[in-house]
CSV table of C-alpha atoms in Angstrom, one decimal:
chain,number,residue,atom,x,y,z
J,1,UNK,CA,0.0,0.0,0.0
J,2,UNK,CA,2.8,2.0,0.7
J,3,UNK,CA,5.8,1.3,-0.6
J,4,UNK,CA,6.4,3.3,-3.7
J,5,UNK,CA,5.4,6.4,-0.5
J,6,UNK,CA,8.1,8.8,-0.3
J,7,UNK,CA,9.5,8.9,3.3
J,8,UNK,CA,8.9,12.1,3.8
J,9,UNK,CA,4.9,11.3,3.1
J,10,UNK,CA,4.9,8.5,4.9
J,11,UNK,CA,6.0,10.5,7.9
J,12,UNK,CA,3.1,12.8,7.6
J,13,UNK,CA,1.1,10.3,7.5
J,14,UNK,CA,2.8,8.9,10.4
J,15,UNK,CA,2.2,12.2,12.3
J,16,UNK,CA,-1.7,12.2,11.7
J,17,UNK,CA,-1.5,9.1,12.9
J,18,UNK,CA,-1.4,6.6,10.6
J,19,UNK,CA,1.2,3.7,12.2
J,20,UNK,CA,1.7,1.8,8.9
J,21,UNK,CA,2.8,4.4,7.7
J,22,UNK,CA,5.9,4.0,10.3
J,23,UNK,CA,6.1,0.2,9.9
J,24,UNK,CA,7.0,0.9,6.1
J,25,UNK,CA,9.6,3.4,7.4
J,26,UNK,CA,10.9,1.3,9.8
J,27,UNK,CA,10.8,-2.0,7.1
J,28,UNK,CA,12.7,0.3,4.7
J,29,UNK,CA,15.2,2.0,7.1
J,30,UNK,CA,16.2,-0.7,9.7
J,31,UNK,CA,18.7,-2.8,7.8
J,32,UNK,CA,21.3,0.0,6.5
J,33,UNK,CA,21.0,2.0,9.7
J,34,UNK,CA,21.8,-1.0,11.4
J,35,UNK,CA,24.4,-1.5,9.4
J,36,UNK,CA,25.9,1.8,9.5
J,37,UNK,CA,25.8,1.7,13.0
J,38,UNK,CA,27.4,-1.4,13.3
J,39,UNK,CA,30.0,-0.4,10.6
J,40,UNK,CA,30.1,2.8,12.9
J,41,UNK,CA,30.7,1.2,16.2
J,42,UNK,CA,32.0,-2.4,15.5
J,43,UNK,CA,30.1,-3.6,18.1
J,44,UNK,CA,27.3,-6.2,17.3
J,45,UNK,CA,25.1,-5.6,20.7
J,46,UNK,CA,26.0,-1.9,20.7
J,47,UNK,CA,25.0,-1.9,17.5
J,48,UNK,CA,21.3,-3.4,18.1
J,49,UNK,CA,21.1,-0.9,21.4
J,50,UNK,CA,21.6,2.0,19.3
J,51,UNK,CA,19.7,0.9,16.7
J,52,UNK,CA,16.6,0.7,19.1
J,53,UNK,CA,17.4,3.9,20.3
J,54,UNK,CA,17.7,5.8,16.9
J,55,UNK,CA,13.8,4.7,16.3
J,56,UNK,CA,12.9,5.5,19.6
J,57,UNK,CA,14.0,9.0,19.0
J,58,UNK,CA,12.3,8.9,15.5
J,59,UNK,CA,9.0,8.1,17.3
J,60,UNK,CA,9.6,11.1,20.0
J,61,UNK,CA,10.3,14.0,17.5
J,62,UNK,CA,7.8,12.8,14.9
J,63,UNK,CA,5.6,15.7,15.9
J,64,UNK,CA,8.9,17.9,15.5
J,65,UNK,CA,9.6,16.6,11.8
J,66,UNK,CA,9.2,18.9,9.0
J,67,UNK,CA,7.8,17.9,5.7
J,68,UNK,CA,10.5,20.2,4.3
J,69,UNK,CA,13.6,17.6,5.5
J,70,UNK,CA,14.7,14.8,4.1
J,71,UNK,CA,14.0,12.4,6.2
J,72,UNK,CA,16.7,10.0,5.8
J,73,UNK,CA,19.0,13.2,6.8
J,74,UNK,CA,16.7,13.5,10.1
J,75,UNK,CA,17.4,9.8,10.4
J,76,UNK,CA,21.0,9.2,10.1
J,77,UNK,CA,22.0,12.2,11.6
J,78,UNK,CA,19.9,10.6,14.8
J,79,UNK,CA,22.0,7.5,14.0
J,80,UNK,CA,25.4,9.3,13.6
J,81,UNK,CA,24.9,11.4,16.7
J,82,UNK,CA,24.3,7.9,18.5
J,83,UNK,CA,27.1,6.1,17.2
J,84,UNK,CA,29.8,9.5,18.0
J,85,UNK,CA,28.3,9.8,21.3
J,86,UNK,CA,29.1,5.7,21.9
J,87,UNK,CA,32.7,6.0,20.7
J,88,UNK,CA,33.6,8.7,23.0
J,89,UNK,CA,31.9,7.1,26.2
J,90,UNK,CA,34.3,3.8,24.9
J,91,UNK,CA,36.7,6.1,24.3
J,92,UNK,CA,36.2,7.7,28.3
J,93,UNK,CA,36.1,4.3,29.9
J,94,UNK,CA,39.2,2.7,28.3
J,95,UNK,CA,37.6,-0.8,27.6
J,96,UNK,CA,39.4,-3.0,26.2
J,97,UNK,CA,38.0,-4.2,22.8
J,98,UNK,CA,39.0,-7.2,21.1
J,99,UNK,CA,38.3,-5.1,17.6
J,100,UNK,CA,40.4,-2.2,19.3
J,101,UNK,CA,44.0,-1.6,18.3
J,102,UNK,CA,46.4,-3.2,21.3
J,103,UNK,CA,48.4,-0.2,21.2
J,104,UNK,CA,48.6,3.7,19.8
J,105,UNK,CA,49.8,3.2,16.3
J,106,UNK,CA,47.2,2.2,14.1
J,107,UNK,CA,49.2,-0.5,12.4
J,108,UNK,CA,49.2,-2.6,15.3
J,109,UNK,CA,47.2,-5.7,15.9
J,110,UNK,CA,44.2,-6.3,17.9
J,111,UNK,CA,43.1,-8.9,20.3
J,112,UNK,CA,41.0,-11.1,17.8
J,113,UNK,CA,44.3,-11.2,16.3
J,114,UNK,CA,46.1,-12.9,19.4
J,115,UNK,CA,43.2,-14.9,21.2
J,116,UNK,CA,43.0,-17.9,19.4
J,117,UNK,CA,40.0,-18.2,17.4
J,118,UNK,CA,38.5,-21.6,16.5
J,119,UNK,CA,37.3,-19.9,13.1
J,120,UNK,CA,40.2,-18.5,11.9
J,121,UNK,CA,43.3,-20.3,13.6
J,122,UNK,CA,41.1,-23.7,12.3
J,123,UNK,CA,41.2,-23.7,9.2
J,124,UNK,CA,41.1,-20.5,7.5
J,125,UNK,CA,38.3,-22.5,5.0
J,126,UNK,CA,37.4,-19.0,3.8
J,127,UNK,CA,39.6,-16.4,2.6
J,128,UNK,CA,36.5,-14.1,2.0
J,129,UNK,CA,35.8,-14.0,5.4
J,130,UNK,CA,39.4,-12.9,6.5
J,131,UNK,CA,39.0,-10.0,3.8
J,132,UNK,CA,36.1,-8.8,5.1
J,133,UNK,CA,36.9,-8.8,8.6
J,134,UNK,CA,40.8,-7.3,7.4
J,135,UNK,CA,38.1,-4.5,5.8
J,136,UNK,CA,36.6,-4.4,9.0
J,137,UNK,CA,39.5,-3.7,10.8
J,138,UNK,CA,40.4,-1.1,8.2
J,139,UNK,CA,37.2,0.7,8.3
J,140,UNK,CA,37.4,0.7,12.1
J,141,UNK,CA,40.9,2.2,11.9
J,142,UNK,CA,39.7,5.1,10.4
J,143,UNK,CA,39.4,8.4,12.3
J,144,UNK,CA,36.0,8.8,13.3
J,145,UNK,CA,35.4,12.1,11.0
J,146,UNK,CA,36.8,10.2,8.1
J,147,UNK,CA,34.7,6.7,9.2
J,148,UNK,CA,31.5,8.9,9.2
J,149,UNK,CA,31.7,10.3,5.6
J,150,UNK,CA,33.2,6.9,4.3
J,151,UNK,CA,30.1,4.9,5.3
J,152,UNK,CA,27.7,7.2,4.1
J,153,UNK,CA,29.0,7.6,0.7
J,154,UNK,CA,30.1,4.3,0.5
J,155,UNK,CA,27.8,2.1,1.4
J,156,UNK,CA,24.4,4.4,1.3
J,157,UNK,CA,24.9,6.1,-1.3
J,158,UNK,CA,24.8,9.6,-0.1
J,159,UNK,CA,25.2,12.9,-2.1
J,160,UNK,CA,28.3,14.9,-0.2
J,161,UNK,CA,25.5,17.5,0.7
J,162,UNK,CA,23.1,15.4,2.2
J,163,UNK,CA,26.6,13.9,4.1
J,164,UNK,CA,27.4,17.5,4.6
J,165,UNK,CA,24.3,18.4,5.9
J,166,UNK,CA,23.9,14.8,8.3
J,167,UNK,CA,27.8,16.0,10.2
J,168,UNK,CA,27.2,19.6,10.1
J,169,UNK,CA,30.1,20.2,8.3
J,170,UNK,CA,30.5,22.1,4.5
J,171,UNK,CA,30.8,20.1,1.7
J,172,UNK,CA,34.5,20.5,1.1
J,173,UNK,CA,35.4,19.2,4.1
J,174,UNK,CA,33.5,15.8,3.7
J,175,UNK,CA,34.6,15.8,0.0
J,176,UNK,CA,38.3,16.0,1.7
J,177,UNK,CA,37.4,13.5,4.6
J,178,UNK,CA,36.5,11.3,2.1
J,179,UNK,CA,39.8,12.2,-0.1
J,180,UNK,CA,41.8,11.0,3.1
J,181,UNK,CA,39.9,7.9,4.0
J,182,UNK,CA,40.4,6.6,0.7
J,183,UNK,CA,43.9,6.9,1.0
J,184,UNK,CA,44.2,5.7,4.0
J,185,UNK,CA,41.9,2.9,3.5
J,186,UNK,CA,44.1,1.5,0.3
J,187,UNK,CA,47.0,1.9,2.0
J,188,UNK,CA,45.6,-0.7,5.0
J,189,UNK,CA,44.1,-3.1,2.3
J,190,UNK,CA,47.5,-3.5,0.3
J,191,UNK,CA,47.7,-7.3,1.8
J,192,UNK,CA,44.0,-7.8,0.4
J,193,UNK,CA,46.2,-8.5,-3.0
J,194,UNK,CA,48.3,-10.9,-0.7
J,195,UNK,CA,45.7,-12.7,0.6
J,196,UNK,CA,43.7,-12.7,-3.1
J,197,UNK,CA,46.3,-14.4,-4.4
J,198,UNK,CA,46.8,-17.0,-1.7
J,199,UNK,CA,43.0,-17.9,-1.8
J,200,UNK,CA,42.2,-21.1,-3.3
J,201,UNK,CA,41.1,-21.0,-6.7
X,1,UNK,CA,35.1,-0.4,-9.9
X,2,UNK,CA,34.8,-3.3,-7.4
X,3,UNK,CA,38.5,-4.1,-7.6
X,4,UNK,CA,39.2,-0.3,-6.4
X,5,UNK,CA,35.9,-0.7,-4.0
X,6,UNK,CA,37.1,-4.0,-2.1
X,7,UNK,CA,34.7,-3.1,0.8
X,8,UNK,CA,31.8,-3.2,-1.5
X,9,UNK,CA,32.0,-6.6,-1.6
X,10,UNK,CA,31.6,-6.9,2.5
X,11,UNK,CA,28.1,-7.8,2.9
X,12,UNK,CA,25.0,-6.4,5.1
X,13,UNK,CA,23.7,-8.1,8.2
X,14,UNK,CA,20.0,-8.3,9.2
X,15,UNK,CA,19.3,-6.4,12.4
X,16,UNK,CA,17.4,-8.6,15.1
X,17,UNK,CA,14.3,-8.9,15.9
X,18,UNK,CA,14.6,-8.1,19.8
X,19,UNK,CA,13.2,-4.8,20.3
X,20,UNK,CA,10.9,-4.7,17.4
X,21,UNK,CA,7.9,-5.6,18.9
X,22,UNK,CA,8.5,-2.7,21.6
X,23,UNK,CA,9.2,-0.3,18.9
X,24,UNK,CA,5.9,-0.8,17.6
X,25,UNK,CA,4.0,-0.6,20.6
X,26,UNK,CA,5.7,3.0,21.3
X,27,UNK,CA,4.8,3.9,17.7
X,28,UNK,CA,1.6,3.3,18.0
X,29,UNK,CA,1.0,5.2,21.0
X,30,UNK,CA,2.4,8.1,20.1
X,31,UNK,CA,0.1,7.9,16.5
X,32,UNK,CA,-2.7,7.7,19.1
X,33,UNK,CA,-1.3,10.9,20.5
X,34,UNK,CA,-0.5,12.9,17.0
X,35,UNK,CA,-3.9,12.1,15.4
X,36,UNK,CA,-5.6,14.0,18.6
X,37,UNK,CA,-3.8,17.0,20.0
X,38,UNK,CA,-5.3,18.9,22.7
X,39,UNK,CA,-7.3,21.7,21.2
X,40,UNK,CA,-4.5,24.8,22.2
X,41,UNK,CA,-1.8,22.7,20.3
X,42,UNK,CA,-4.5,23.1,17.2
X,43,UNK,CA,-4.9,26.8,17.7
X,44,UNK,CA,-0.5,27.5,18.2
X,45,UNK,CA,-0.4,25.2,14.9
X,46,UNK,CA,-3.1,27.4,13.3
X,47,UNK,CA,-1.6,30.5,14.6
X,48,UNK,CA,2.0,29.9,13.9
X,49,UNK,CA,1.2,29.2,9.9
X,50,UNK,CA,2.6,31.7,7.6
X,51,UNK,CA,-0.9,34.0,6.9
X,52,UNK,CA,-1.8,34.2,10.0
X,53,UNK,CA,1.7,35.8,11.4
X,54,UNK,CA,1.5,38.1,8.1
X,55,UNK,CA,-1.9,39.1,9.0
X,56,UNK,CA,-1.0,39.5,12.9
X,57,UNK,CA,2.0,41.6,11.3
X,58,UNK,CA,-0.3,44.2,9.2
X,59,UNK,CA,-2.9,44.6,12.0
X,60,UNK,CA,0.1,45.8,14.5
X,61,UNK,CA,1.4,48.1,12.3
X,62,UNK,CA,-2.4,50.0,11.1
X,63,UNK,CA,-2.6,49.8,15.1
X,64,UNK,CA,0.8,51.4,15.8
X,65,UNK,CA,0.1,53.7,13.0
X,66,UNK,CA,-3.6,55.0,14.3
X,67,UNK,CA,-2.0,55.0,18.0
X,68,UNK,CA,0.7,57.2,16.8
X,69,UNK,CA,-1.2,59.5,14.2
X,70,UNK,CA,-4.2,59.8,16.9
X,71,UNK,CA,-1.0,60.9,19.7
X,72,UNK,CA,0.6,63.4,17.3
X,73,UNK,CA,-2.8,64.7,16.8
X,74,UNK,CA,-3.6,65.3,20.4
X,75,UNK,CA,0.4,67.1,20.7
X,76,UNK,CA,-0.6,69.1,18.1
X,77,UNK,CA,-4.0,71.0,18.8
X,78,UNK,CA,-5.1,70.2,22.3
X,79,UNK,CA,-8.6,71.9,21.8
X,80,UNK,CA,-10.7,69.3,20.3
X,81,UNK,CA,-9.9,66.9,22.9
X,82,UNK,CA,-10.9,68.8,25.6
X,83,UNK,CA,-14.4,69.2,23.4
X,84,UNK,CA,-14.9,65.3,22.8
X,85,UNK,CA,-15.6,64.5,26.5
X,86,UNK,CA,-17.2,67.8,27.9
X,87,UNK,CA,-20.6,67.0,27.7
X,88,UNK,CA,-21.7,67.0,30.8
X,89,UNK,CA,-19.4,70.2,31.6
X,90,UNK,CA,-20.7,72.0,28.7
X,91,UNK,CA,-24.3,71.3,29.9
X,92,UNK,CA,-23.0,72.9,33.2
X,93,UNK,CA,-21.5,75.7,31.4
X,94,UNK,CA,-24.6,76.2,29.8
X,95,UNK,CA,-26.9,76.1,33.2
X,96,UNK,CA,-24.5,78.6,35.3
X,97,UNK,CA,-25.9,81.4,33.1
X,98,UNK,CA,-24.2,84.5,35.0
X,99,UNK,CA,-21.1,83.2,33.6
X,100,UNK,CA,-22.4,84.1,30.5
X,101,UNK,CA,-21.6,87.9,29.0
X,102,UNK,CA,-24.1,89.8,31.2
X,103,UNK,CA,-27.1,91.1,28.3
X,104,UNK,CA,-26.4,94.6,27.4
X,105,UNK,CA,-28.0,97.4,29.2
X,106,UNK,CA,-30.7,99.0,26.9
X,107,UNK,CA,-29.5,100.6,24.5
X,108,UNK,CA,-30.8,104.6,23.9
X,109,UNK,CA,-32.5,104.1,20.8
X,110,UNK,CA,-35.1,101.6,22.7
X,111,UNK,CA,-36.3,104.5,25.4
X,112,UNK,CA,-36.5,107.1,22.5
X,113,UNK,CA,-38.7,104.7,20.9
X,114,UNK,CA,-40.4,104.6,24.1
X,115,UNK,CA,-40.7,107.6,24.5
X,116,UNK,CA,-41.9,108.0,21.6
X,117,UNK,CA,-44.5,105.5,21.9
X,118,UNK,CA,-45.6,107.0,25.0
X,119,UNK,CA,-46.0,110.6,23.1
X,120,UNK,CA,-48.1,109.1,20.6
X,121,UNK,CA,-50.6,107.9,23.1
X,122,UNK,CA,-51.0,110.7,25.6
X,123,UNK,CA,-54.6,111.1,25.4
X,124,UNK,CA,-55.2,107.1,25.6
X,125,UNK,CA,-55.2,107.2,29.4
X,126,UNK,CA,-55.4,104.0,30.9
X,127,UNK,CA,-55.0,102.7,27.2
X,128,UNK,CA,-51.5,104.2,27.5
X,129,UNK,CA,-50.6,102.5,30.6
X,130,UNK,CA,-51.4,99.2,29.1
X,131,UNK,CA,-48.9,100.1,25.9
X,132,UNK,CA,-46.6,101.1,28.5
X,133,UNK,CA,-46.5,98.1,30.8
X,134,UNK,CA,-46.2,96.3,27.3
X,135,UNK,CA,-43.5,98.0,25.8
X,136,UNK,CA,-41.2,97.7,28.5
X,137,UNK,CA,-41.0,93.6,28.6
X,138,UNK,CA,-41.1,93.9,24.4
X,139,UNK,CA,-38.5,96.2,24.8
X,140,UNK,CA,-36.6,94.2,27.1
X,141,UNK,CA,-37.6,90.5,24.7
X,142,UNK,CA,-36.0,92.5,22.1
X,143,UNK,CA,-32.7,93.6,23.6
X,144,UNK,CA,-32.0,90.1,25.4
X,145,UNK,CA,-32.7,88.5,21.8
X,146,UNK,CA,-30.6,90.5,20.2
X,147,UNK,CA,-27.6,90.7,22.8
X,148,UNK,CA,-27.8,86.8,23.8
X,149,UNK,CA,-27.6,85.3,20.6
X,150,UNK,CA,-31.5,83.5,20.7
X,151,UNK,CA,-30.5,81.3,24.1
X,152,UNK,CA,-33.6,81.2,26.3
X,153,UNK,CA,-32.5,81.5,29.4
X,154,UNK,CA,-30.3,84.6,28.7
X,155,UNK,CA,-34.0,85.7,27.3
X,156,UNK,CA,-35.5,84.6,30.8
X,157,UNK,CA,-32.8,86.5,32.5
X,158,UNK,CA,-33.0,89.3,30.3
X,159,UNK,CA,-36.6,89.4,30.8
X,160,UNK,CA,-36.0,89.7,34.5
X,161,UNK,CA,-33.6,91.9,34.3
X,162,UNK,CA,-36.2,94.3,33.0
X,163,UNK,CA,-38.9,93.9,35.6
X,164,UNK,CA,-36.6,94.7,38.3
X,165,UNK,CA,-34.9,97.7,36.3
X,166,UNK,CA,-35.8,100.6,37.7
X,167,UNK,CA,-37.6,103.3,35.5
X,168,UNK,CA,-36.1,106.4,34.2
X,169,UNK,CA,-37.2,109.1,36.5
X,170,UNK,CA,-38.5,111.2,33.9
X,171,UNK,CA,-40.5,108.4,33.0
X,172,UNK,CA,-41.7,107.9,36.3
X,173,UNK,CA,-43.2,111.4,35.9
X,174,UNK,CA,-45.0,110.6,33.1
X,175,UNK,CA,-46.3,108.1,34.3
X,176,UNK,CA,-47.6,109.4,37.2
X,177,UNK,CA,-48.9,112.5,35.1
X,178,UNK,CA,-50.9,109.7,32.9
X,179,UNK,CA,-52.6,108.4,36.3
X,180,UNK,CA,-53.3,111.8,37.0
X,181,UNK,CA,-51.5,111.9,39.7
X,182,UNK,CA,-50.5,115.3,39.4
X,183,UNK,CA,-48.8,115.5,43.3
X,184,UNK,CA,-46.6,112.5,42.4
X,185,UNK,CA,-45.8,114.0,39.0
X,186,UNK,CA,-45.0,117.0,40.5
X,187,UNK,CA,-43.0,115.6,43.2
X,188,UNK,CA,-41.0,113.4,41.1
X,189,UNK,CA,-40.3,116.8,38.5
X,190,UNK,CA,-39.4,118.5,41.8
X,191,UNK,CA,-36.5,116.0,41.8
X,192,UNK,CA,-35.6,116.0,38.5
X,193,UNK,CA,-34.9,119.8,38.8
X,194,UNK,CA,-35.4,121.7,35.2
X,195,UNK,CA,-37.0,119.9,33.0
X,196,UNK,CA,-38.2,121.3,30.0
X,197,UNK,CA,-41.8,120.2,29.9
X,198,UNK,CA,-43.0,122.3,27.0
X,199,UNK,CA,-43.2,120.0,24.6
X,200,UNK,CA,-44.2,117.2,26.9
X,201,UNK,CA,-48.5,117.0,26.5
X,202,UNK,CA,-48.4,114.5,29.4
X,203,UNK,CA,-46.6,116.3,32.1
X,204,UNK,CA,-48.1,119.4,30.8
X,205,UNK,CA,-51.4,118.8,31.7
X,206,UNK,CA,-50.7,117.5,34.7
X,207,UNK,CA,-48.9,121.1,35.7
């Protein structure tokens, strides 16, 4: 019934009160936030918390929202806001995180690295899923401002001005962030070629 | 593209279910809540829309512009205002009538012509008594109308006025010389000193 709605109509909808209007939103919107969040933070469980929490905040300002917005730029900046405030609680507490660099530099290793995993110390059956989790690290060593634009342009698609406009920054500066994370981010993944070459087949 | 885009390849994970049902049941309750606002969240939402603040916005500045025109005219002539609300006071005005100019004292020409209306009628007797107790409040009608611009009660006063004024003397004689009441005539010319009563027909045939 609704799904070729715009988001934006289907939040007005949502604010006279129509609630499929926000199950559609919520069907359309829950699997790449939650995967930007999780992107975001690294942290499964965190990952779900905040992802509850972003909605919940969705439901409270729907009388707030503008027509006028785009709402996926309501949304995610909701998400992103989240996700910084997460990284610098972890940050203030000093947990230890097995997806957290051991030390400073970010070329060192982290714990998953060390602990012995049945997975990966096993067999190491699939190379794909060492790449991705060697991307994951990557990602995740990315400064937070350069993690930000990189997930939003990468993996949803986002116009630098809607990014812009989610961070709060201009659009030079994301269009540089992203400049930067890029180079960064081929620089980490040079052993990807390694580890291409030394899958089977 | 993908070769340059490696983390393209990395591949989304489906969120859980756990919390789902929860978010739901907040939705939903807050719908309940956004399809009926209170009544005053109706009125701000009507209010706050864009013609009603430009209306609001006109209707202050015809009021600050009456409020100030209607000020500068007060500053400038302070007269009619103190007319608008002095009804009652001008009614008051009106009733104190001896603030009023006072009616002018009759004027010459009047007793000449009473005079002369008395020396047309000297024979009349008691015929001339009546013209002359008429004359003198027409007279006096006349002068009050003329001098208190048509108001009644400065006609009434006026009118008073000339009962209680007291005759000319010479008058007097005449009048007592019409009653034939020579002794009184003659008394009252005694008064008057010289009087040249030769061309009077009244006193003269009294004397």
């Amino acid at each position: 019934m609704f799904n070729d709605t715009a988001d934006e109509d289907l939040m007005v909808m949502y604010q006279k009160g129509e609630v499929r209007a926000f199950e559609v939103l919520l069907t359309r919107h829950r699997k790449p936030v939650y995967n930007f969040i999780l992107r975001f933070v690294g942290d499964k469980e965190t990952a779900e918390d905040l992802l509850q929490e972003a909605f919940m905040r969705v439901i409270k300002g729907a009388e707030a929202y503008k027509r006028q917005a785009k709402f996926t730029t309501w949304l995610y900046t909701i998400a992103r806001n989240l996700c910084v405030d997460q990284t610098r609680r972890r940050k203030h507490r000093k947990h230890a995180s097995l997806d957290a660099p051991m030390d400073a530099g970010e070329e060192s290793g982290t714990l998953m690295d060390v602990i012995p995993g049945s997975e990966m110390a096993s067999d190491r059956k699939s190379v794909n899923k060492q790449l991705h989790e060697q991307m994951q690290r990557a990602i995740a060593a990315l400064s937070e401002d350069q993690r930000e634009v990189f997930l939003m342009r990468e993996f949803l698609d986002m116009p630098f001005k809607q990014i812009a406009d989610v961070v709060g920054v201009p659009e030079n500066t994301v269009k540089s962030r992203m400049r930067y994370a890029l180079e960064k981010l081929r620089l980490e993944l040079d052993e990807y070629k390694d580890l291409a070459k030394a899958a089977p087949g | 593209m993908t070769e340059h885009k490696p983390w393209l390849s990395l591949p989304d994970e489906d969120p859980p279910e756990r919390g789902l049902a929860e978010l739901l049941a907040a939705a939903r309750v807050k719908a309940e809540v956004m399809a009926s606002p209170p009544w005053w969240k109706r009125m701000f939402a009507v209010l706050r829309r864009p013609p009603v603040l430009a209306l609001a916005t006109v209707m202050i500045l015809i009021g600050g512009v009456i409020v100030v025109g209607g000020h500068h005219d007060t500053a400038s002539s302070p007269a009619p205002s103190l007319d608008v609300p002095a009804g009652p006071l001008d009614t008051r005005a009106r009733s104190t009538a001896p603030e009023a100019p006072p009616p002018a004292p009759p004027p010459p020409p009047h007793e000449v012509r009473t005079e002369k209306q008395l020396d047309e009628s000297p024979h009349v007797g008691g015929a001339a008594l009546d013209d002359t107790k008429q004359a003198a409040p027409q007279v006096e009608t006349e002068e009050a109308t003329d001098s208190a611009d048509d108001r009644g009660e400065t006609l009434k006063a006026g009118a008073i006025q000339g009962k209680k004024a007291p005759l000319d003397p010479l008058a007097r004689c005449r009048q007592a010389a019409a009653r034939r009441d020579c002794a009184a005539a003659k008394a009252c010319m005694k008064d008057l000193g010289k009087v040249d009563v030769a061309n009077d027909a009244t006193l003269k045939s009294c004397l």
